[in-house]
């Protein structure tokens, strides 16, 4: 597909989202980056637009996203990367914590897709890529709520894949294993530092570009991506 594309990325300020943005810029794409905050302004020569938008604020989100869609009619791909992790036994979660995780990891993703799919369908081309997780493939101890959101997101992607094919829109999901990012900063477990025990954000960005750059008549429905070995350390780092 033509690499001169306009692609929106949520959760774009750091980690995987930032790596995706940088990969897209290297490929010659115009990037619309959405995040709650950014560390700095983009370089003047970069075709990068930063939009500060809090996906937690569900009541305000539809109007804000519709405004973005109206302002960027050239948009032809959306990468739904925003999300967070919280882990523990179900009874350790408050009702507010359960809702917060579901709101960001699932409901906001549905609203992002709802806002931009009409534009993509009108253009009769485009891509919608969701960021899933290995937790979307198999539930695990202390991951009930997180896995529930990612299982649901995978179901959303599969359903939209069927709904959107006739309109020329491709839908896929990427399910990474443990990626060495700030995701684990507030958690009590983390992957081992050995290069073969964790993914890098650039690995996931490569997978996103594989989906986006596939021949227009071909769809990469799902990519399951994991480190060669799985070694997890528990407890806070020293």
PDB file of C-alpha atoms in Angstrom:
ATOM      1  CA  UNK A   1       0.000   0.000   0.000  1.00  0.00           C
ATOM      2  CA  UNK A   2       1.060   3.628  -0.467  1.00  0.00           C
ATOM      3  CA  UNK A   3       3.212   4.636   2.501  1.00  0.00           C
ATOM      4  CA  UNK A   4       2.142   8.299   2.237  1.00  0.00           C
ATOM      5  CA  UNK A   5      -0.703   7.759   4.626  1.00  0.00           C
ATOM      6  CA  UNK A   6      -2.285   9.593   7.538  1.00  0.00           C
ATOM      7  CA  UNK A   7      -2.483   7.371  10.598  1.00  0.00           C
ATOM      8  CA  UNK A   8      -3.868   8.077  14.050  1.00  0.00           C
ATOM      9  CA  UNK A   9      -2.285   6.405  17.089  1.00  0.00           C
ATOM     10  CA  UNK A  10      -3.756   6.471  20.600  1.00  0.00           C
ATOM     11  CA  UNK A  11      -1.602   6.104  23.708  1.00  0.00           C
ATOM     12  CA  UNK A  12       1.132   7.642  21.618  1.00  0.00           C
ATOM     13  CA  UNK A  13       3.324   9.468  24.121  1.00  0.00           C
ATOM     14  CA  UNK A  14       5.614   6.665  25.292  1.00  0.00           C
ATOM     15  CA  UNK A  15       6.403   2.962  25.184  1.00  0.00           C
ATOM     16  CA  UNK A  16       4.752   1.003  22.416  1.00  0.00           C
ATOM     17  CA  UNK A  17       2.720   3.980  21.193  1.00  0.00           C
ATOM     18  CA  UNK A  18       5.782   6.157  20.779  1.00  0.00           C
ATOM     19  CA  UNK A  19       7.623   3.344  18.986  1.00  0.00           C
ATOM     20  CA  UNK A  20       4.692   2.957  16.593  1.00  0.00           C
ATOM     21  CA  UNK A  21       4.689   6.682  15.843  1.00  0.00           C
ATOM     22  CA  UNK A  22       8.421   6.719  15.172  1.00  0.00           C
ATOM     23  CA  UNK A  23       8.162   3.700  12.870  1.00  0.00           C
ATOM     24  CA  UNK A  24       5.321   5.306  10.906  1.00  0.00           C
ATOM     25  CA  UNK A  25       7.271   8.551  10.546  1.00  0.00           C
ATOM     26  CA  UNK A  26      10.258   6.632   9.200  1.00  0.00           C
ATOM     27  CA  UNK A  27       7.968   5.046   6.644  1.00  0.00           C
ATOM     28  CA  UNK A  28       6.918   8.486   5.418  1.00  0.00           C
ATOM     29  CA  UNK A  29       3.484   8.543   7.021  1.00  0.00           C
ATOM     30  CA  UNK A  30       1.718  11.536   8.513  1.00  0.00           C
ATOM     31  CA  UNK A  31       0.922  10.744  12.146  1.00  0.00           C
ATOM     32  CA  UNK A  32      -1.799  12.053  14.440  1.00  0.00           C
ATOM     33  CA  UNK A  33      -0.717  11.177  17.976  1.00  0.00           C
ATOM     34  CA  UNK A  34      -3.268  11.111  20.801  1.00  0.00           C
ATOM     35  CA  UNK A  35      -2.305  10.987  24.484  1.00  0.00           C
ATOM     36  CA  UNK A  36      -3.147  12.660  27.775  1.00  0.00           C
ATOM     37  CA  UNK A  37       0.189  14.471  27.726  1.00  0.00           C
ATOM     38  CA  UNK A  38       3.436  14.660  25.776  1.00  0.00           C
ATOM     39  CA  UNK A  39       6.975  15.165  27.011  1.00  0.00           C
ATOM     40  CA  UNK A  40       7.803  17.750  24.347  1.00  0.00           C
ATOM     41  CA  UNK A  41       6.872  19.252  21.020  1.00  0.00           C
ATOM     42  CA  UNK A  42       7.553  17.379  17.763  1.00  0.00           C
ATOM     43  CA  UNK A  43      10.412  18.430  15.521  1.00  0.00           C
ATOM     44  CA  UNK A  44       9.418  21.123  13.053  1.00  0.00           C
ATOM     45  CA  UNK A  45      10.180  18.921  10.060  1.00  0.00           C
ATOM     46  CA  UNK A  46       8.140  15.953  11.309  1.00  0.00           C
ATOM     47  CA  UNK A  47       4.641  15.373   9.875  1.00  0.00           C
ATOM     48  CA  UNK A  48       3.393  14.730  13.405  1.00  0.00           C
ATOM     49  CA  UNK A  49       0.357  16.279  15.064  1.00  0.00           C
ATOM     50  CA  UNK A  50      -0.001  15.894  18.821  1.00  0.00           C
ATOM     51  CA  UNK A  51      -3.510  15.985  20.271  1.00  0.00           C
ATOM     52  CA  UNK A  52      -4.013  15.947  24.034  1.00  0.00           C
ATOM     53  CA  UNK A  53      -7.060  13.865  24.806  1.00  0.00           C
ATOM     54  CA  UNK A  54      -7.899  11.799  27.888  1.00  0.00           C
ATOM     55  CA  UNK A  55      -9.573   8.544  26.852  1.00  0.00           C
ATOM     56  CA  UNK A  56     -10.689   7.998  30.456  1.00  0.00           C
ATOM     57  CA  UNK A  57     -13.221  10.819  30.090  1.00  0.00           C
ATOM     58  CA  UNK A  58     -15.907   8.765  28.396  1.00  0.00           C
ATOM     59  CA  UNK A  59     -18.664  11.371  28.636  1.00  0.00           C
ATOM     60  CA  UNK A  60     -16.579  13.861  26.649  1.00  0.00           C
ATOM     61  CA  UNK A  61     -14.925  11.352  24.346  1.00  0.00           C
ATOM     62  CA  UNK A  62     -17.476  10.962  21.511  1.00  0.00           C
ATOM     63  CA  UNK A  63     -17.648  14.694  20.804  1.00  0.00           C
ATOM     64  CA  UNK A  64     -13.864  15.067  21.036  1.00  0.00           C
ATOM     65  CA  UNK A  65     -13.226  12.138  18.688  1.00  0.00           C
ATOM     66  CA  UNK A  66     -15.822  13.334  16.202  1.00  0.00           C
ATOM     67  CA  UNK A  67     -14.061  16.694  16.146  1.00  0.00           C
ATOM     68  CA  UNK A  68     -10.771  14.955  15.355  1.00  0.00           C
ATOM     69  CA  UNK A  69     -12.419  12.996  12.554  1.00  0.00           C
ATOM     70  CA  UNK A  70     -13.899  16.155  11.020  1.00  0.00           C
ATOM     71  CA  UNK A  71     -10.546  17.901  11.230  1.00  0.00           C
ATOM     72  CA  UNK A  72      -8.649  15.080   9.520  1.00  0.00           C
ATOM     73  CA  UNK A  73     -10.740  13.810   6.602  1.00  0.00           C
ATOM     74  CA  UNK A  74      -7.586  12.394   4.984  1.00  0.00           C
ATOM     75  CA  UNK A  75      -7.193   9.850   7.791  1.00  0.00           C
ATOM     76  CA  UNK A  76      -6.929   6.288   6.498  1.00  0.00           C
ATOM     77  CA  UNK A  77      -5.766   4.213   9.469  1.00  0.00           C
ATOM     78  CA  UNK A  78      -6.265   4.081  13.235  1.00  0.00           C
ATOM     79  CA  UNK A  79      -4.083   2.230  15.730  1.00  0.00           C
ATOM     80  CA  UNK A  80      -5.860   1.783  19.061  1.00  0.00           C
ATOM     81  CA  UNK A  81      -2.907   1.378  21.384  1.00  0.00           C
ATOM     82  CA  UNK A  82      -3.997   3.094  24.609  1.00  0.00           C
ATOM     83  CA  UNK A  83      -4.442   0.885  27.649  1.00  0.00           C
ATOM     84  CA  UNK A  84      -3.228   0.078  31.140  1.00  0.00           C
ATOM     85  CA  UNK A  85      -2.684  -2.889  33.396  1.00  0.00           C
ATOM     86  CA  UNK A  86      -3.932  -3.669  36.870  1.00  0.00           C
ATOM     87  CA  UNK A  87      -3.569  -7.117  38.379  1.00  0.00           C
ATOM     88  CA  UNK A  88      -4.636  -8.973  41.482  1.00  0.00           C
ATOM     89  CA  UNK A  89      -7.343 -11.273  42.781  1.00  0.00           C
ATOM     90  CA  UNK A  90     -10.784 -10.097  41.757  1.00  0.00           C
ATOM     91  CA  UNK A  91     -11.846  -9.337  45.326  1.00  0.00           C
ATOM     92  CA  UNK A  92      -8.881  -6.990  45.680  1.00  0.00           C
ATOM     93  CA  UNK A  93     -10.380  -4.657  43.079  1.00  0.00           C
ATOM     94  CA  UNK A  94     -12.771  -1.935  44.105  1.00  0.00           C
ATOM     95  CA  UNK A  95     -15.792  -1.319  41.903  1.00  0.00           C
ATOM     96  CA  UNK A  96     -14.171   1.947  40.788  1.00  0.00           C
ATOM     97  CA  UNK A  97     -10.955   0.163  39.788  1.00  0.00           C
ATOM     98  CA  UNK A  98     -12.882  -2.422  37.773  1.00  0.00           C
ATOM     99  CA  UNK A  99     -14.767   0.284  35.946  1.00  0.00           C
ATOM    100  CA  UNK A 100     -11.610   2.327  35.311  1.00  0.00           C
ATOM    101  CA  UNK A 101      -9.865  -0.629  33.677  1.00  0.00           C
ATOM    102  CA  UNK A 102     -12.863  -1.584  31.557  1.00  0.00           C
ATOM    103  CA  UNK A 103     -13.491   2.044  30.574  1.00  0.00           C
ATOM    104  CA  UNK A 104      -9.973   2.540  29.217  1.00  0.00           C
ATOM    105  CA  UNK A 105      -9.090  -0.895  27.874  1.00  0.00           C
ATOM    106  CA  UNK A 106     -12.429  -1.656  26.263  1.00  0.00           C
ATOM    107  CA  UNK A 107     -15.102   1.048  26.222  1.00  0.00           C
ATOM    108  CA  UNK A 108     -12.815   3.817  24.987  1.00  0.00           C
ATOM    109  CA  UNK A 109     -11.562   1.495  22.225  1.00  0.00           C
ATOM    110  CA  UNK A 110     -15.135   0.892  21.095  1.00  0.00           C
ATOM    111  CA  UNK A 111     -15.740   4.634  21.024  1.00  0.00           C
ATOM    112  CA  UNK A 112     -12.555   5.300  19.030  1.00  0.00           C
ATOM    113  CA  UNK A 113     -13.573   2.690  16.449  1.00  0.00           C
ATOM    114  CA  UNK A 114     -17.109   4.091  16.327  1.00  0.00           C
ATOM    115  CA  UNK A 115     -15.829   7.603  15.705  1.00  0.00           C
ATOM    116  CA  UNK A 116     -13.457   6.810  12.826  1.00  0.00           C
ATOM    117  CA  UNK A 117     -15.006   3.837  11.032  1.00  0.00           C
ATOM    118  CA  UNK A 118     -17.542   5.996   9.136  1.00  0.00           C
ATOM    119  CA  UNK A 119     -14.649   8.039   7.728  1.00  0.00           C
ATOM    120  CA  UNK A 120     -12.678   4.942   6.753  1.00  0.00           C
ATOM    121  CA  UNK A 121     -15.745   3.349   5.177  1.00  0.00           C
ATOM    122  CA  UNK A 122     -16.530   6.505   3.223  1.00  0.00           C
ATOM    123  CA  UNK A 123     -12.997   6.469   1.829  1.00  0.00           C
ATOM    124  CA  UNK A 124     -13.489   2.790   0.910  1.00  0.00           C
ATOM    125  CA  UNK A 125     -10.069   1.951   2.292  1.00  0.00           C
ATOM    126  CA  UNK A 126      -8.198   1.949   5.534  1.00  0.00           C
ATOM    127  CA  UNK A 127      -7.045   0.008   8.544  1.00  0.00           C
ATOM    128  CA  UNK A 128      -8.141  -0.353  12.129  1.00  0.00           C
ATOM    129  CA  UNK A 129      -5.573  -2.035  14.371  1.00  0.00           C
ATOM    130  CA  UNK A 130      -6.207  -2.906  18.018  1.00  0.00           C
ATOM    131  CA  UNK A 131      -3.519  -3.584  20.603  1.00  0.00           C
ATOM    132  CA  UNK A 132      -4.505  -6.745  22.400  1.00  0.00           C
ATOM    133  CA  UNK A 133      -2.318  -8.869  24.649  1.00  0.00           C
ATOM    134  CA  UNK A 134      -1.280 -12.435  25.315  1.00  0.00           C
ATOM    135  CA  UNK A 135      -3.929 -12.063  28.039  1.00  0.00           C
ATOM    136  CA  UNK A 136      -6.510 -12.065  25.220  1.00  0.00           C
ATOM    137  CA  UNK A 137      -5.519 -15.646  24.386  1.00  0.00           C
ATOM    138  CA  UNK A 138      -5.422 -17.267  27.812  1.00  0.00           C
ATOM    139  CA  UNK A 139      -6.555 -16.169  31.237  1.00  0.00           C
ATOM    140  CA  UNK A 140      -4.099 -16.290  34.100  1.00  0.00           C
ATOM    141  CA  UNK A 141      -4.000 -15.987  37.860  1.00  0.00           C
ATOM    142  CA  UNK A 142      -4.528 -12.406  39.088  1.00  0.00           C
ATOM    143  CA  UNK A 143      -5.398 -11.274  35.587  1.00  0.00           C
ATOM    144  CA  UNK A 144      -9.171 -11.746  35.552  1.00  0.00           C
ATOM    145  CA  UNK A 145     -10.266  -8.163  34.898  1.00  0.00           C
ATOM    146  CA  UNK A 146      -7.376  -7.328  32.565  1.00  0.00           C
ATOM    147  CA  UNK A 147      -7.891 -10.537  30.589  1.00  0.00           C
ATOM    148  CA  UNK A 148     -11.614  -9.867  30.399  1.00  0.00           C
ATOM    149  CA  UNK A 149     -10.979  -6.506  28.747  1.00  0.00           C
ATOM    150  CA  UNK A 150      -8.503  -7.995  26.268  1.00  0.00           C
ATOM    151  CA  UNK A 151     -10.686 -11.015  25.438  1.00  0.00           C
ATOM    152  CA  UNK A 152     -13.521  -8.589  24.736  1.00  0.00           C
ATOM    153  CA  UNK A 153     -11.271  -6.405  22.595  1.00  0.00           C
ATOM    154  CA  UNK A 154     -10.294  -9.448  20.549  1.00  0.00           C
ATOM    155  CA  UNK A 155     -13.959 -10.266  20.035  1.00  0.00           C
ATOM    156  CA  UNK A 156     -14.572  -6.682  18.930  1.00  0.00           C
ATOM    157  CA  UNK A 157     -11.764  -6.912  16.380  1.00  0.00           C
ATOM    158  CA  UNK A 158     -13.049 -10.207  15.004  1.00  0.00           C
ATOM    159  CA  UNK A 159     -16.596  -8.897  14.653  1.00  0.00           C
ATOM    160  CA  UNK A 160     -15.519  -5.640  12.997  1.00  0.00           C
ATOM    161  CA  UNK A 161     -13.308  -7.635  10.632  1.00  0.00           C
ATOM    162  CA  UNK A 162     -16.483  -9.265   9.276  1.00  0.00           C
ATOM    163  CA  UNK A 163     -18.509  -6.047   9.302  1.00  0.00           C
ATOM    164  CA  UNK A 164     -15.961  -3.884   7.521  1.00  0.00           C
ATOM    165  CA  UNK A 165     -14.490  -6.113   4.807  1.00  0.00           C
ATOM    166  CA  UNK A 166     -17.103  -5.134   2.239  1.00  0.00           C
ATOM    167  CA  UNK A 167     -16.349  -1.452   2.826  1.00  0.00           C
ATOM    168  CA  UNK A 168     -12.655  -1.862   2.074  1.00  0.00           C
ATOM    169  CA  UNK A 169     -11.577  -1.494   5.701  1.00  0.00           C
ATOM    170  CA  UNK A 170      -9.180  -4.035   7.217  1.00  0.00           C
ATOM    171  CA  UNK A 171      -9.362  -4.812  10.934  1.00  0.00           C
ATOM    172  CA  UNK A 172      -6.723  -6.664  12.934  1.00  0.00           C
ATOM    173  CA  UNK A 173      -5.369  -7.150  16.419  1.00  0.00           C
ATOM    174  CA  UNK A 174      -1.857  -7.650  17.774  1.00  0.00           C
ATOM    175  CA  UNK A 175      -1.384  -9.715  20.939  1.00  0.00           C
ATOM    176  CA  UNK A 176       2.081  -9.060  22.403  1.00  0.00           C
ATOM    177  CA  UNK A 177       3.577 -10.862  25.332  1.00  0.00           C
ATOM    178  CA  UNK A 178       5.591  -8.964  27.924  1.00  0.00           C
ATOM    179  CA  UNK A 179       7.152  -5.815  26.479  1.00  0.00           C
ATOM    180  CA  UNK A 180       9.900  -4.001  28.356  1.00  0.00           C
ATOM    181  CA  UNK A 181       8.279  -0.607  28.914  1.00  0.00           C
ATOM    182  CA  UNK A 182       7.041   1.544  31.777  1.00  0.00           C
ATOM    183  CA  UNK A 183       3.917  -0.666  31.844  1.00  0.00           C
ATOM    184  CA  UNK A 184       5.487  -2.574  34.737  1.00  0.00           C
ATOM    185  CA  UNK A 185       6.642   0.431  36.759  1.00  0.00           C
ATOM    186  CA  UNK A 186       3.671   0.284  39.136  1.00  0.00           C
ATOM    187  CA  UNK A 187       3.254  -3.501  39.078  1.00  0.00           C
ATOM    188  CA  UNK A 188       4.806  -6.138  41.314  1.00  0.00           C
ATOM    189  CA  UNK A 189       6.116  -8.294  38.485  1.00  0.00           C
ATOM    190  CA  UNK A 190       8.197  -7.727  35.370  1.00  0.00           C
ATOM    191  CA  UNK A 191       9.989  -9.675  32.638  1.00  0.00           C
ATOM    192  CA  UNK A 192      13.616 -10.646  32.953  1.00  0.00           C
ATOM    193  CA  UNK A 193      16.115  -8.189  31.460  1.00  0.00           C
ATOM    194  CA  UNK A 194      17.625 -10.788  29.110  1.00  0.00           C
ATOM    195  CA  UNK A 195      16.952  -9.867  25.456  1.00  0.00           C
ATOM    196  CA  UNK A 196      15.198 -13.168  24.758  1.00  0.00           C
ATOM    197  CA  UNK A 197      12.877 -12.858  27.774  1.00  0.00           C
ATOM    198  CA  UNK A 198      10.963  -9.750  26.749  1.00  0.00           C
ATOM    199  CA  UNK A 199       9.790  -7.918  23.665  1.00  0.00           C
ATOM    200  CA  UNK A 200      10.910  -4.440  22.745  1.00  0.00           C
ATOM    201  CA  UNK A 201       8.453  -1.700  21.752  1.00  0.00           C
ATOM    202  CA  UNK A 202      10.037  -1.712  18.300  1.00  0.00           C
ATOM    203  CA  UNK A 203       9.064  -5.384  17.893  1.00  0.00           C
ATOM    204  CA  UNK A 204       5.421  -4.433  18.317  1.00  0.00           C
ATOM    205  CA  UNK A 205       5.809  -1.415  16.033  1.00  0.00           C
ATOM    206  CA  UNK A 206       7.212  -3.738  13.357  1.00  0.00           C
ATOM    207  CA  UNK A 207       4.138  -5.945  13.707  1.00  0.00           C
ATOM    208  CA  UNK A 208       1.844  -2.923  13.334  1.00  0.00           C
ATOM    209  CA  UNK A 209       3.622  -1.879  10.162  1.00  0.00           C
ATOM    210  CA  UNK A 210       3.328  -5.425   8.790  1.00  0.00           C
ATOM    211  CA  UNK A 211      -0.436  -5.126   9.101  1.00  0.00           C
ATOM    212  CA  UNK A 212      -0.602  -1.630   7.661  1.00  0.00           C
ATOM    213  CA  UNK A 213       1.717  -2.290   4.727  1.00  0.00           C
ATOM    214  CA  UNK A 214       0.206  -5.557   3.542  1.00  0.00           C
ATOM    215  CA  UNK A 215      -1.209  -5.639   0.016  1.00  0.00           C
ATOM    216  CA  UNK A 216      -4.625  -3.975   0.023  1.00  0.00           C
ATOM    217  CA  UNK A 217      -6.400  -7.205  -0.860  1.00  0.00           C
ATOM    218  CA  UNK A 218      -4.775  -9.103   2.007  1.00  0.00           C
ATOM    219  CA  UNK A 219      -5.652  -8.879   5.690  1.00  0.00           C
ATOM    220  CA  UNK A 220      -3.422  -9.900   8.575  1.00  0.00           C
ATOM    221  CA  UNK A 221      -6.211 -10.620  11.023  1.00  0.00           C
ATOM    222  CA  UNK A 222      -4.125 -11.304  14.104  1.00  0.00           C
ATOM    223  CA  UNK A 223      -0.505 -11.378  15.186  1.00  0.00           C
ATOM    224  CA  UNK A 224       0.528 -13.210  18.353  1.00  0.00           C
ATOM    225  CA  UNK A 225       3.951 -11.955  19.349  1.00  0.00           C
ATOM    226  CA  UNK A 226       6.021 -13.230  22.263  1.00  0.00           C
ATOM    227  CA  UNK A 227       9.607 -13.391  23.524  1.00  0.00           C
ATOM    228  CA  UNK A 228      11.472 -16.628  22.922  1.00  0.00           C
ATOM    229  CA  UNK A 229      11.528 -17.395  26.641  1.00  0.00           C
ATOM    230  CA  UNK A 230       9.205 -16.400  29.469  1.00  0.00           C
ATOM    231  CA  UNK A 231      10.957 -15.483  32.701  1.00  0.00           C
ATOM    232  CA  UNK A 232       9.041 -13.347  35.197  1.00  0.00           C
ATOM    233  CA  UNK A 233      10.359 -11.721  38.368  1.00  0.00           C
ATOM    234  CA  UNK A 234       7.945 -10.904  41.189  1.00  0.00           C
ATOM    235  CA  UNK A 235       8.228  -8.092  43.701  1.00  0.00           C
ATOM    236  CA  UNK A 236       9.258  -4.489  43.250  1.00  0.00           C
ATOM    237  CA  UNK A 237      12.672  -3.913  41.660  1.00  0.00           C
ATOM    238  CA  UNK A 238      15.464  -2.790  43.996  1.00  0.00           C
TER     239      UNK A 238
END
